Amino acid sequence: MASLVPPTVPMGDEAPGGAALQHRPWRNRANLSSGLTKVEQFLESAGFDRAPWLVVAFAAGIAGWFVLPSRWQWLAVIAACLAASLGSLACFAAHGRFPYLRQSLATVALAVAAGCGLVWAKSAWVGTPGIDRPTVAVINGTVLDREEQPAEHRVRLTLATREPQTGRAIKVRLNLDSDSDRQDLVEGAAVRLRARLVSPAAPMLPGGYDFARTAWFSGLAATGSVLDTVEITTPGDSGGQLARLQRSLSRHVRANLDGSPGAIAAAFASGDRGAIAEADEEAMRDAGLTHLLSISGLHVSAVIAAAYVLALRLLGLIPWLALRVRLPLAAAGAGALAGIGYTLLTGSEVPTIRSCVGAVLVLAALALGREPLSMRMVAVGAFAILLLWPEALVGPSFQMSFAAVIAIVALHGAAPIRTLFGPREEPWWAKGLRQLGSLLLTGVVIELALLPIGLFHFHRAGVYGALANVIAIPLTTFVSMPLIALALLFDAIGLGQPFWWLAGKSLELLLGLAHWTASWPGAVTLLPSMGRGALVLFVLGGLWLALWRGRARSWGLAPAAVGLVLLAGLRAPDVLISGDGRHVGIAREGPELLVLRDSRSAFARDNLTELAGMNGDTRLIAEWSGARCNADFCAAELERGGRTWQLLIARSKDAVGERELAAACERADVVVAARYLPRSCRPRWLKADRRMLDQSGGITLDLENGTYRTVAQDQGEHGWWHPVERLFRPRPAGLRPGERPLNPPQ
């Protein structure tokens, strides 16, 4: 029966709209609380270990400083992180809920701010601006370091001197021809010499190696070469004894082993890679074995492990000592001393120091009875390095070393892998097969972890590295290095020659493996310059896979898959223009890179071909059927994006008539020149002349999409990047006495 009571008409807050407005905030608050509860439950159940993630956040702050262009953005990051940290503490502490989320937000935000502030402070503290302009001058200085490079037929000297123009105290690095070398040219010697000095070079092209950034943090203001003989004004003092010992050891090794085996043995014994031939180094790189040539975790770990085992066995032979001293602790101390001594002997480079720190932490864990290989140990080692050398984060050495270690720890920490390869009662052959399978699986995982990093920095990666390392790592660790150590030991009594012969044969086997692997079809993957976004996706995916536990870790496959899609869609730029405008490359017109001129500089040629993702073969544009060239210019046509692009590229710096030049520019879409062009030269799209290149640096053109990328876009306001300041105005263009008119290519 229907109600006879008339319905009341809601008014004010009782109206439908008012009720909705009244209750919506409560519903939103309930939804927010429910979401925060789910995040809290996830952090609690997924095994959130704050220590590794705090180091990741610290590294993210450092990376943010390098990526963001301006100081206002750096300040904004620091301020936003501090505000987020304080806000999360204040908000959640008031309710006493979400302890995992509260602590995570507060500490992670603080770590990001600390990383950004630390690298900014170090840049301001140690950063050294380069000299203003190239110069040839007579300088007086003191030798700080001497590095012999017999394979390059030169000696590399680092001097403390003063800038010729301003008198500013600077550090310079000079190349001296080996024929002009002197035995008394050692650390501490005061010298007088004539040299050509240039400022440390910015990347030649976008995505190229940034030596200017490395020099900025190393305190180098100039590089160059010695032009005349070196005059020693004051002999070297007693300093640099460790460096002299390193050189003496390297020479001793090479005197006992000839050729390439001796060069590699010298690298293992003293860290001196200067005698390794370019062909051997390239073969090792293409075979995925180049990590064996630099003193890193493998070598330091082998030395420390040998010292640890020997000390443990020898001390165990003394009953009185074994009953009164904890032998693992004493052996760990011996191993640590051996590792530190080896690090100092081999030059104390940052990768070696990083490896030594990690190995000493493992020894400490063993001595204390803790798990030696864990993500926390890796995090402590990474934090120690970043605290002292935050700039190491953007270098390939740091990234590849820690990527490999994280991959190993994550793989063998996973429950299925522990079950599969854990100790069990079984025949010796089954145990050997499982160990071989473990080694092969570890190699494959390491190669997958290193692949995007290698492609980002070097634009190439060895495909068969995992297979080659299955043989090369045991060969180096258990055969070559012990034989070299025994040879050096028995040299003290004149009986080291048999061990040198055996060491040479083992290194010949290593080199043969490298050359054989590098010669396989498809042994090297070549890709053009990869953007930062793809690398970040791979890194985030890898860290997520490594640092979480259970099913949550599988989410890391998503960003890695997106990065893989970006990598698969990577396309070489159509045109590459160096920062000085002298080197131009045209890609995607056949198997060879078309270049403007044959360069005597292997550096320029390698940069052009590697950033184009090509194999190094070049061909002159003038010999290409799609170009028309004369003494002054080359005109080329490229079919891209459904249209024909007209390029006009200057070949010489000879003065030409302005009117003819303006007419030629008007018919072109892109004009490239290593000199200043008059303002009357107006191409339809881009004029990459000296005026533009001085400010932009190298340029790559994507004609398919009608876009271009410059070196300046990746540099921002960082101290090592200084666009060229024109010290004079280019003279007005126009035909003058003695000039010839431009003959445009027909």
XYZ file of C-alpha atoms in Angstrom:
746
model
C 0.000 0.000 0.000
C 1.447 3.295 -1.029
C 2.300 5.774 1.645
C -0.026 8.739 1.916
C 2.651 10.857 3.519
C 3.850 13.391 0.963
C 7.541 13.210 0.339
C 9.547 15.938 1.933
C 11.636 18.119 -0.303
C 15.274 18.073 0.834
C 16.721 21.470 1.410
C 20.272 22.766 1.890
C 22.657 20.069 2.998
C 19.914 17.518 2.631
C 19.703 18.107 -1.122
C 21.272 15.437 -3.302
C 23.970 17.765 -4.462
C 24.683 18.922 -0.931
C 24.848 15.394 0.364
C 27.264 14.461 -2.377
C 29.432 17.431 -1.627
C 29.326 16.622 2.054
C 30.281 12.957 1.771
C 32.689 12.956 -1.189
C 35.710 14.131 0.901
C 35.022 11.349 3.387
C 34.883 8.831 0.585
C 38.115 10.184 -0.899
C 39.724 10.012 2.500
C 38.563 6.428 2.872
C 39.925 5.561 -0.560
C 43.239 7.267 0.234
C 43.515 5.439 3.547
C 42.726 2.156 1.835
C 45.400 2.823 -0.802
C 47.990 3.698 1.817
C 47.087 0.557 3.722
C 47.690 -1.546 0.617
C 51.077 0.142 0.049
C 51.962 -0.498 3.699
C 50.968 -4.148 3.377
C 53.011 -4.475 0.192
C 56.125 -3.016 1.829
C 55.683 -5.326 4.785
C 55.082 -8.498 2.776
C 57.498 -7.951 -0.130
C 60.594 -7.989 2.030
C 61.438 -4.296 1.777
C 65.092 -3.915 2.731
C 65.710 -0.206 3.167
C 69.523 -0.244 2.963
C 69.871 -1.128 -0.758
C 66.977 1.127 -1.746
C 68.483 4.036 0.184
C 71.682 3.655 -1.833
C 69.578 3.511 -5.014
C 67.859 6.752 -3.940
C 71.236 8.320 -3.149
C 72.445 7.354 -6.626
C 69.210 8.713 -8.144
C 69.948 12.102 -6.583
C 73.425 12.071 -8.126
C 72.017 11.042 -11.509
C 69.381 13.769 -11.274
C 72.077 16.408 -10.876
C 73.819 15.217 -14.034
C 70.597 15.017 -16.057
C 68.864 18.221 -14.972
C 70.301 21.261 -16.755
C 70.065 24.219 -14.354
C 70.901 25.060 -10.770
C 67.334 26.144 -10.128
C 66.185 22.631 -10.930
C 68.864 21.176 -8.656
C 67.648 23.440 -5.855
C 64.046 22.468 -6.604
C 64.895 18.758 -6.309
C 66.635 19.244 -2.971
C 63.858 21.477 -1.605
C 61.104 19.126 -2.799
C 62.811 16.116 -1.235
C 63.315 17.866 2.093
C 59.692 18.994 2.073
C 58.502 15.481 1.239
C 60.596 13.991 4.018
C 59.392 16.452 6.663
C 55.808 16.303 5.395
C 55.649 12.506 5.534
C 57.029 12.466 9.060
C 54.616 15.145 10.242
C 51.568 13.691 8.488
C 51.944 10.037 9.404
C 53.445 10.580 12.852
C 50.328 12.457 13.902
C 48.247 9.305 13.375
C 50.891 6.768 14.335
C 50.058 4.630 11.312
C 51.924 3.310 8.265
C 55.401 2.940 9.848
C 56.938 1.292 6.744
C 55.580 3.945 4.402
C 56.492 6.806 6.740
C 60.083 5.689 7.181
C 60.466 4.846 3.504
C 59.237 8.202 2.210
C 61.265 10.171 4.720
C 64.560 8.334 4.274
C 64.353 7.874 0.504
C 63.597 11.570 -0.020
C 66.508 12.535 2.232
C 68.809 10.166 0.333
C 67.861 11.727 -3.015
C 68.499 15.224 -1.648
C 71.818 14.121 -0.149
C 72.991 12.611 -3.428
C 72.106 15.699 -5.455
C 73.716 18.030 -2.900
C 76.878 15.931 -2.576
C 77.751 15.790 -6.267
C 76.916 19.484 -6.664
C 79.233 20.328 -3.766
C 82.048 18.173 -5.139
C 81.685 19.721 -8.588
C 82.012 23.190 -7.059
C 84.945 22.094 -4.905
C 87.177 20.159 -7.309
C 85.865 21.211 -10.720
C 88.520 22.834 -12.901
C 87.554 24.961 -15.917
C 89.490 24.329 -19.105
C 91.784 26.888 -20.687
C 90.107 29.600 -22.746
C 91.552 28.786 -26.148
C 94.105 26.525 -27.847
C 97.633 27.784 -27.459
C 101.253 26.898 -28.142
C 103.521 27.982 -25.308
C 106.679 27.230 -23.374
C 105.667 26.055 -19.905
C 107.457 25.214 -16.687
C 105.961 22.515 -14.527
C 106.390 19.590 -12.187
C 105.710 16.009 -13.218
C 102.844 14.584 -11.157
C 102.351 11.312 -12.994
C 103.964 9.334 -15.778
C 102.156 6.635 -17.766
C 104.031 4.590 -20.352
C 102.051 3.489 -23.429
C 104.392 1.457 -25.656
C 101.536 0.309 -27.891
C 100.878 3.952 -28.792
C 104.614 4.750 -28.940
C 104.222 7.515 -26.391
C 104.506 8.488 -22.751
C 101.662 10.367 -21.080
C 102.740 13.013 -18.575
C 100.596 14.892 -16.059
C 102.123 18.227 -15.041
C 101.365 20.896 -12.485
C 101.976 24.243 -14.179
C 100.430 27.654 -14.788
C 98.138 28.773 -17.564
C 100.201 30.795 -20.062
C 97.648 33.609 -20.473
C 96.410 34.124 -16.898
C 99.032 32.524 -14.630
C 96.342 30.338 -13.024
C 97.681 27.161 -11.396
C 96.458 24.244 -13.505
C 97.050 20.568 -14.168
C 97.685 19.464 -17.761
C 98.123 16.109 -19.489
C 100.620 15.862 -22.354
C 101.605 13.139 -24.801
C 105.336 12.746 -25.411
C 106.723 10.655 -28.260
C 108.658 7.649 -26.942
C 111.718 8.670 -28.958
C 111.928 11.873 -26.905
C 111.506 10.107 -23.568
C 114.138 10.333 -20.843
C 114.871 8.026 -17.928
C 115.007 10.954 -15.486
C 111.587 12.214 -16.582
C 109.855 10.877 -13.472
C 107.468 12.065 -10.789
C 108.718 15.141 -8.967
C 111.004 16.359 -11.759
C 110.748 20.048 -12.703
C 110.639 20.440 -16.484
C 110.587 23.098 -19.163
C 109.019 22.287 -22.518
C 107.124 23.642 -25.464
C 103.646 22.232 -25.910
C 100.390 22.692 -27.729
C 97.507 22.919 -25.253
C 93.773 22.610 -25.845
C 90.823 22.568 -23.489
C 89.456 19.072 -22.657
C 87.156 18.046 -25.484
C 83.395 17.986 -25.197
C 81.573 15.079 -26.879
C 82.130 15.140 -30.614
C 78.488 14.161 -31.153
C 75.403 13.723 -28.945
C 75.789 10.483 -27.006
C 79.583 10.444 -27.386
C 82.229 10.161 -24.682
C 82.374 13.312 -22.558
C 86.057 13.769 -21.751
C 85.423 17.342 -20.606
C 83.275 16.019 -17.746
C 85.926 13.490 -16.738
C 88.630 16.171 -16.833
C 86.461 18.543 -14.772
C 86.324 16.133 -11.835
C 89.953 15.048 -12.340
C 91.248 18.621 -12.127
C 92.615 18.658 -15.701
C 92.474 22.071 -17.366
C 94.176 21.152 -20.645
C 95.530 18.320 -22.743
C 97.980 18.376 -25.610
C 101.314 17.199 -26.897
C 104.973 18.065 -26.383
C 106.448 19.720 -29.489
C 110.165 19.790 -28.669
C 112.607 18.054 -26.378
C 111.982 18.200 -22.654
C 114.457 20.066 -20.458
C 114.865 18.779 -16.882
C 115.509 21.818 -14.675
C 115.370 19.922 -11.365
C 115.707 16.120 -11.024
C 112.855 14.178 -9.487
C 112.897 13.738 -5.725
C 112.244 10.552 -3.790
C 108.487 10.801 -4.332
C 106.538 8.493 -6.596
C 108.229 5.325 -5.348
C 105.060 3.287 -5.766
C 104.623 4.453 -9.354
C 108.262 3.627 -10.099
C 107.814 0.188 -8.587
C 104.755 -0.327 -10.782
C 106.684 0.648 -13.926
C 109.669 -1.483 -12.910
C 107.408 -4.481 -12.355
C 105.725 -3.951 -15.724
C 109.076 -3.768 -17.516
C 110.295 -6.874 -15.692
C 107.226 -8.849 -16.783
C 107.525 -7.709 -20.407
C 111.231 -8.556 -20.379
C 110.389 -12.158 -19.468
C 107.381 -12.509 -21.752
C 107.463 -11.131 -25.280
C 104.622 -9.829 -27.386
C 100.960 -9.757 -26.464
C 101.180 -12.333 -23.630
C 103.783 -10.149 -21.913
C 101.581 -7.055 -22.301
C 98.598 -8.809 -20.726
C 100.740 -10.331 -17.976
C 102.033 -6.825 -17.183
C 98.416 -5.642 -16.939
C 97.600 -8.440 -14.471
C 100.724 -7.858 -12.373
C 100.897 -4.049 -12.305
C 97.749 -2.662 -13.904
C 99.788 -1.261 -16.814
C 97.709 -1.701 -20.003
C 99.830 0.614 -22.140
C 101.609 -2.178 -24.024
C 98.500 -4.091 -25.145
C 98.164 -3.965 -28.925
C 95.037 -2.347 -30.341
C 94.066 -5.493 -32.280
C 94.249 -7.628 -29.126
C 92.282 -5.126 -27.079
C 89.610 -4.940 -29.771
C 89.360 -8.736 -29.933
C 89.009 -8.960 -26.154
C 86.284 -6.304 -26.273
C 84.331 -7.994 -29.076
C 84.594 -11.347 -27.291
C 83.192 -9.867 -24.071
C 86.512 -10.359 -22.242
C 87.731 -6.786 -21.949
C 86.926 -6.775 -18.220
C 89.889 -9.121 -17.763
C 92.308 -6.407 -18.900
C 91.421 -3.863 -16.224
C 92.211 -4.599 -12.595
C 88.766 -5.076 -11.086
C 86.782 -7.451 -8.925
C 88.030 -10.627 -10.568
C 91.726 -9.846 -10.062
C 91.410 -8.343 -6.581
C 89.194 -11.209 -5.445
C 91.666 -13.769 -6.796
C 94.565 -12.145 -4.916
C 92.600 -11.814 -1.675
C 91.218 -15.353 -1.902
C 94.703 -16.777 -2.485
C 96.111 -14.832 0.463
C 93.178 -15.881 2.675
C 93.507 -19.593 1.878
C 97.302 -19.598 2.173
C 97.213 -17.755 5.510
C 94.528 -20.085 6.847
C 96.497 -23.198 5.852
C 99.900 -21.972 6.982
C 98.679 -20.610 10.313
C 96.833 -23.877 10.911
C 100.180 -25.682 10.848
C 101.198 -23.870 14.042
C 99.294 -25.583 16.930
C 100.159 -22.940 19.531
C 98.756 -20.197 17.295
C 95.736 -22.209 16.161
C 94.672 -22.750 19.793
C 94.923 -19.090 20.765
C 93.911 -17.083 17.679
C 90.766 -17.137 15.564
C 92.354 -18.287 12.331
C 89.549 -16.997 10.035
C 90.012 -13.546 11.531
C 93.795 -13.663 11.053
C 93.388 -15.002 7.507
C 90.898 -12.241 6.728
C 93.427 -9.682 7.909
C 96.100 -11.201 5.666
C 93.726 -11.200 2.722
C 92.776 -7.579 3.356
C 96.439 -6.531 3.469
C 97.130 -8.421 0.256
C 94.164 -6.776 -1.464
C 95.130 -3.284 -0.331
C 98.746 -3.830 -1.394
C 97.662 -5.105 -4.809
C 95.344 -2.117 -5.213
C 98.147 0.320 -4.422
C 100.593 -1.506 -6.689
C 98.254 -1.496 -9.673
C 97.657 2.250 -9.599
C 94.762 2.737 -7.170
C 92.288 3.477 -9.925
C 88.675 3.983 -8.868
C 87.503 0.578 -10.239
C 90.294 -1.178 -8.349
C 89.540 0.704 -5.138
C 85.860 -0.147 -5.544
C 86.692 -3.832 -5.948
C 89.021 -3.754 -2.966
C 86.372 -2.143 -0.764
C 83.845 -4.813 -1.750
C 86.293 -7.656 -1.175
C 87.319 -6.322 2.237
C 83.643 -6.116 3.217
C 83.224 -9.765 2.215
C 86.240 -10.662 4.354
C 84.743 -8.766 7.286
C 81.500 -10.672 6.889
C 83.384 -13.989 6.819
C 85.373 -13.051 9.906
C 82.174 -12.107 11.764
C 80.311 -15.191 10.626
C 77.827 -13.229 8.512
C 76.545 -13.897 5.003
C 79.419 -12.694 2.765
C 77.444 -12.059 -0.421
C 74.287 -10.075 0.185
C 72.609 -7.005 -1.234
C 73.449 -5.105 1.930
C 77.145 -5.750 1.390
C 76.834 -4.581 -2.215
C 74.936 -1.496 -1.046
C 77.613 -0.612 1.517
C 80.341 -0.913 -1.113
C 78.410 1.210 -3.608
C 77.666 3.859 -0.988
C 81.329 4.061 0.037
C 82.385 4.669 -3.572
C 79.631 7.194 -4.296
C 80.389 9.071 -1.099
C 83.992 9.657 -2.242
C 83.546 9.681 -6.020
C 79.911 10.537 -6.830
C 80.896 11.308 -10.431
C 81.773 7.611 -10.894
C 78.039 6.863 -11.126
C 77.777 8.095 -14.727
C 80.847 6.167 -15.895
C 80.638 2.717 -17.494
C 83.094 1.151 -15.046
C 80.924 1.734 -11.958
C 77.723 0.794 -13.737
C 79.035 -2.413 -15.257
C 80.852 -3.591 -12.133
C 77.897 -3.184 -9.816
C 75.439 -4.462 -12.417
C 77.466 -7.678 -12.630
C 77.740 -8.080 -8.849
C 74.045 -7.329 -8.274
C 73.108 -9.839 -10.972
C 75.258 -12.544 -9.340
C 73.916 -11.919 -5.824
C 70.288 -11.696 -6.988
C 70.556 -14.846 -9.119
C 72.154 -17.050 -6.487
C 69.975 -15.578 -3.737
C 66.778 -16.678 -5.484
C 65.166 -19.727 -3.890
C 64.777 -21.764 -7.131
C 68.448 -21.251 -8.013
C 69.588 -22.201 -4.502
C 67.510 -25.347 -4.746
C 68.797 -26.196 -8.207
C 72.498 -25.612 -7.569
C 72.733 -26.184 -3.799
C 75.004 -28.918 -2.362
C 73.621 -32.452 -2.355
C 74.728 -36.067 -2.372
C 75.387 -37.048 -5.987
C 78.079 -38.553 -8.255
C 81.072 -36.406 -9.128
C 80.049 -36.094 -12.775
C 76.574 -34.839 -11.855
C 78.084 -32.310 -9.490
C 80.465 -31.150 -12.221
C 77.617 -30.749 -14.700
C 75.579 -28.717 -12.226
C 78.547 -26.461 -11.469
C 79.130 -25.974 -15.185
C 75.459 -25.149 -15.630
C 75.634 -22.686 -12.751
C 78.661 -20.992 -14.278
C 77.018 -20.789 -17.700
C 73.737 -19.448 -16.292
C 75.636 -16.866 -14.270
C 77.507 -15.764 -17.382
C 74.288 -15.400 -19.367
C 72.626 -13.348 -16.621
C 75.671 -11.101 -16.313
C 75.762 -10.546 -20.069
C 72.059 -9.632 -20.066
C 72.655 -7.192 -17.203
C 75.619 -5.572 -18.951
C 74.131 -5.474 -22.453
C 72.142 -2.196 -22.184
C 74.986 -0.468 -20.338
C 77.513 -1.507 -22.972
C 75.214 -0.390 -25.776
C 74.609 2.974 -24.104
C 78.274 3.819 -23.537
C 80.058 1.964 -26.338
C 77.250 1.400 -28.889
C 78.369 -2.212 -29.233
C 78.247 -5.396 -27.196
C 79.729 -8.870 -27.528
C 77.093 -11.543 -28.127
C 79.078 -14.622 -27.113
C 80.660 -13.192 -23.972
C 78.868 -15.617 -21.653
C 80.292 -18.623 -23.486
C 83.796 -17.159 -23.730
C 83.841 -16.238 -20.041
C 83.057 -19.819 -19.028
C 86.588 -20.653 -20.188
C 88.340 -17.302 -19.785
C 87.491 -16.573 -16.139
C 88.698 -19.931 -14.720
C 91.724 -19.787 -17.020
C 92.666 -16.326 -15.765
C 91.821 -16.926 -12.102
C 93.233 -20.399 -11.554
C 95.991 -20.654 -14.153
C 97.376 -17.384 -15.547
C 97.432 -15.231 -12.406
C 98.855 -17.944 -10.105
C 101.555 -18.739 -12.687
C 102.513 -15.056 -12.948
C 102.684 -14.839 -9.144
C 104.855 -17.975 -8.948
C 107.113 -16.671 -11.718
C 107.673 -13.411 -9.863
C 108.282 -15.291 -6.622
C 110.798 -17.721 -8.113
C 112.551 -14.912 -9.989
C 114.028 -13.986 -6.611
C 116.162 -17.152 -6.798
C 116.523 -17.197 -10.568
C 114.129 -20.091 -11.208
C 111.116 -18.253 -12.602
C 111.573 -18.994 -16.299
C 109.537 -22.249 -16.418
C 106.628 -20.464 -14.799
C 106.927 -17.585 -17.274
C 106.764 -20.078 -20.137
C 103.623 -21.693 -18.724
C 102.051 -18.291 -18.040
C 102.792 -17.238 -21.621
C 101.102 -20.348 -23.003
C 98.004 -19.761 -20.862
C 97.790 -16.143 -22.053
C 98.253 -17.240 -25.661
C 95.275 -19.531 -25.103
C 93.290 -16.581 -23.690
C 94.147 -14.390 -26.687
C 93.369 -17.219 -29.094
C 89.975 -17.642 -27.445
C 89.315 -13.903 -27.765
C 90.245 -13.703 -31.449
C 88.336 -16.901 -32.246
C 85.180 -15.744 -30.455
C 85.355 -12.261 -31.999
C 85.569 -13.822 -35.479
C 82.259 -15.686 -35.163
C 79.396 -14.421 -37.347
C 77.316 -11.882 -35.478
C 79.788 -11.737 -32.586
C 79.221 -8.012 -32.091
C 75.941 -6.149 -31.777
C 76.150 -2.580 -33.097
C 73.495 0.019 -32.327
C 73.291 3.795 -32.754
C 73.373 6.114 -29.772
C 70.788 5.000 -27.216
C 68.858 7.632 -25.282
C 68.955 7.977 -21.516
C 65.306 6.980 -21.212
C 65.874 3.427 -22.431
C 68.863 2.985 -20.105
C 66.868 4.275 -17.118
C 64.085 1.781 -17.873
C 66.559 -1.105 -18.024
C 68.244 -0.017 -14.787
C 64.951 0.414 -12.931
C 63.707 -2.945 -14.156
C 66.934 -4.679 -13.188
C 67.033 -3.120 -9.721
C 63.407 -4.027 -9.104
C 64.072 -7.635 -10.118
C 67.136 -7.795 -7.894
C 65.986 -6.018 -4.731
C 62.449 -7.297 -4.203
C 61.462 -10.787 -3.159
C 58.636 -13.078 -4.162
C 56.151 -12.292 -6.889
C 56.622 -8.547 -6.555
C 60.004 -8.766 -8.252
C 58.382 -9.856 -11.535
C 56.998 -6.333 -11.960
C 60.524 -5.302 -12.915
C 60.001 -7.019 -16.244
C 57.577 -4.273 -17.314
C 60.046 -1.347 -17.541
C 62.671 -3.672 -19.000
C 60.190 -4.723 -21.695
C 59.442 -1.082 -22.525
C 63.168 -0.407 -22.730
C 63.542 -3.368 -25.053
C 60.823 -1.965 -27.319
C 62.624 1.390 -27.413
C 65.868 -0.409 -28.177
C 64.279 -2.392 -30.998
C 62.928 0.798 -32.549
C 66.257 2.587 -32.371
C 67.266 4.120 -35.696
C 70.568 5.658 -36.736
C 70.563 9.418 -37.302
C 70.562 10.422 -40.956
C 73.311 13.049 -40.709
C 76.071 13.435 -38.109
C 77.947 16.744 -37.781
C 80.946 17.161 -35.481
C 81.237 20.156 -33.183
C 83.869 21.813 -35.368
C 81.909 21.166 -38.563
C 84.858 19.423 -40.236
C 83.489 15.899 -39.987
C 80.132 15.037 -41.516
C 78.644 11.571 -41.882
C 75.575 10.382 -43.790
C 74.099 7.087 -42.604
C 71.508 4.646 -43.935
C 72.742 4.868 -47.514
C 74.274 1.420 -47.733
C 76.643 -0.628 -45.562
C 79.262 2.145 -45.434
C 79.082 5.481 -43.661
C 79.429 8.347 -46.117
C 81.960 10.877 -44.793
C 82.976 14.315 -45.978
C 86.720 13.699 -45.800
C 89.198 10.948 -45.051
C 90.307 11.690 -41.509
C 93.707 10.824 -40.139
C 92.050 10.852 -36.723
C 90.853 7.395 -35.703
C 88.949 9.125 -32.894
C 86.805 11.095 -35.350
C 86.184 8.108 -37.606
C 85.290 5.814 -34.711
C 82.902 8.363 -33.217
C 81.059 8.800 -36.491
C 80.718 5.084 -37.198
C 79.924 3.982 -33.642
C 77.243 6.615 -33.066
C 75.729 5.648 -36.406
C 75.723 1.993 -35.306
C 77.925 0.936 -38.233
C 80.935 -1.347 -38.487
C 83.615 1.268 -39.191
C 83.762 1.150 -42.998
C 83.556 4.582 -44.617
C 83.245 6.045 -48.096
C 83.714 9.605 -49.303
C 80.579 11.578 -50.073
C 82.310 12.807 -53.238
C 82.372 9.196 -54.490
C 78.674 8.624 -53.828
C 76.299 8.743 -56.745
C 73.783 10.808 -54.775
C 76.164 13.755 -54.348
C 77.634 16.390 -56.643
C 80.861 17.966 -55.429
C 83.373 20.596 -56.447
C 86.311 22.119 -54.606
C 84.078 24.234 -52.333
C 80.845 22.345 -51.624
C 79.028 19.050 -51.930
C 75.317 18.977 -52.716
C 73.504 15.780 -51.716
C 69.949 14.502 -51.925
C 68.423 12.193 -49.300
C 65.031 10.514 -49.512
C 63.594 10.557 -46.012
C 60.076 10.753 -44.609
C 58.426 10.747 -48.001
C 60.319 13.782 -49.297
C 63.652 14.734 -50.808
C 66.047 16.651 -48.559
C 68.653 18.890 -50.149
C 71.990 19.140 -48.284
C 74.786 21.637 -48.988
C 78.072 20.784 -47.221
C 81.167 22.993 -47.301
C 84.431 21.250 -48.165
C 86.879 24.151 -47.867
C 87.331 27.416 -46.030
C 88.138 29.444 -49.119
C 86.216 32.677 -49.467
C 83.384 32.582 -51.984
C 80.983 35.061 -53.487
C 78.074 35.973 -51.236
C 75.446 36.237 -53.949
C 76.119 32.785 -55.373
C 76.307 31.346 -51.868
C 72.976 32.895 -50.911
C 71.362 31.420 -54.011
C 72.783 27.961 -53.245
C 71.603 28.169 -49.612
C 68.112 29.115 -50.734
C 67.820 25.861 -52.681
C 69.028 23.733 -49.729
C 67.173 22.421 -46.669
C 70.340 21.965 -44.606
C 73.666 23.788 -44.913
C 76.747 22.559 -43.042
C 80.028 24.482 -42.834
C 83.076 24.563 -40.589
C 83.238 28.378 -40.999
C 81.015 31.367 -40.464
C 78.477 31.867 -43.213
C 76.884 35.237 -44.003
C 73.400 35.958 -42.752
C 72.227 36.059 -46.337
C 72.717 32.269 -46.433
C 69.234 31.117 -45.428
C 68.433 27.447 -45.984
C 64.889 26.206 -45.636
C 65.452 24.353 -42.345
C 68.896 24.411 -40.672
C 72.160 26.308 -41.061
C 74.825 24.422 -39.097
C 77.735 26.803 -39.608
C 80.463 27.817 -37.179
C 78.172 30.371 -35.533
C 75.632 27.714 -34.583
C 78.109 24.907 -33.856
C 80.040 27.105 -31.423
C 76.919 27.200 -29.271
C 75.359 23.804 -29.956
C 78.339 21.476 -30.258
C 77.934 18.391 -32.435
C 74.561 17.729 -34.070
C 72.711 14.661 -35.306
C 69.798 15.059 -37.717
C 66.738 12.826 -37.926
C 65.296 13.787 -41.273
C 62.577 11.145 -41.006
C 60.941 13.149 -38.201
C 62.416 16.544 -39.051
C 64.241 16.886 -35.705
C 67.811 17.302 -34.534
C 69.742 16.731 -31.308
C 72.745 18.728 -30.083
C 75.500 18.177 -27.538
C 74.433 21.360 -25.720
C 71.024 19.851 -24.957
C 72.690 17.251 -22.718
C 75.035 19.680 -20.932
C 72.958 22.436 -19.337
C 74.743 24.707 -16.843
C 77.330 22.188 -15.708
C 80.754 23.704 -15.291
C 82.559 21.591 -17.868
C 80.396 22.845 -20.744
C 81.246 26.258 -22.162
C 79.933 27.282 -25.575
C 82.659 28.891 -27.652
C 82.780 32.650 -27.194
C 83.570 34.396 -30.435
C 86.545 36.640 -29.774
C 86.139 38.377 -33.099
C 83.362 39.018 -35.552
C 83.572 37.212 -38.869
C 84.346 39.631 -41.642
C 81.415 40.535 -43.892
C 80.994 38.097 -46.731
C 81.193 39.300 -50.274
C 83.516 39.117 -53.220
C 86.855 40.827 -52.550
C 90.040 41.120 -54.556
C 91.645 37.714 -54.953
C 88.431 35.784 -54.223
C 86.806 33.532 -56.771
C 83.048 33.231 -57.308
C 81.268 30.171 -55.969
C 80.547 27.494 -58.543
C 77.592 25.579 -57.101
C 77.765 21.836 -57.767
C 75.776 20.926 -60.870
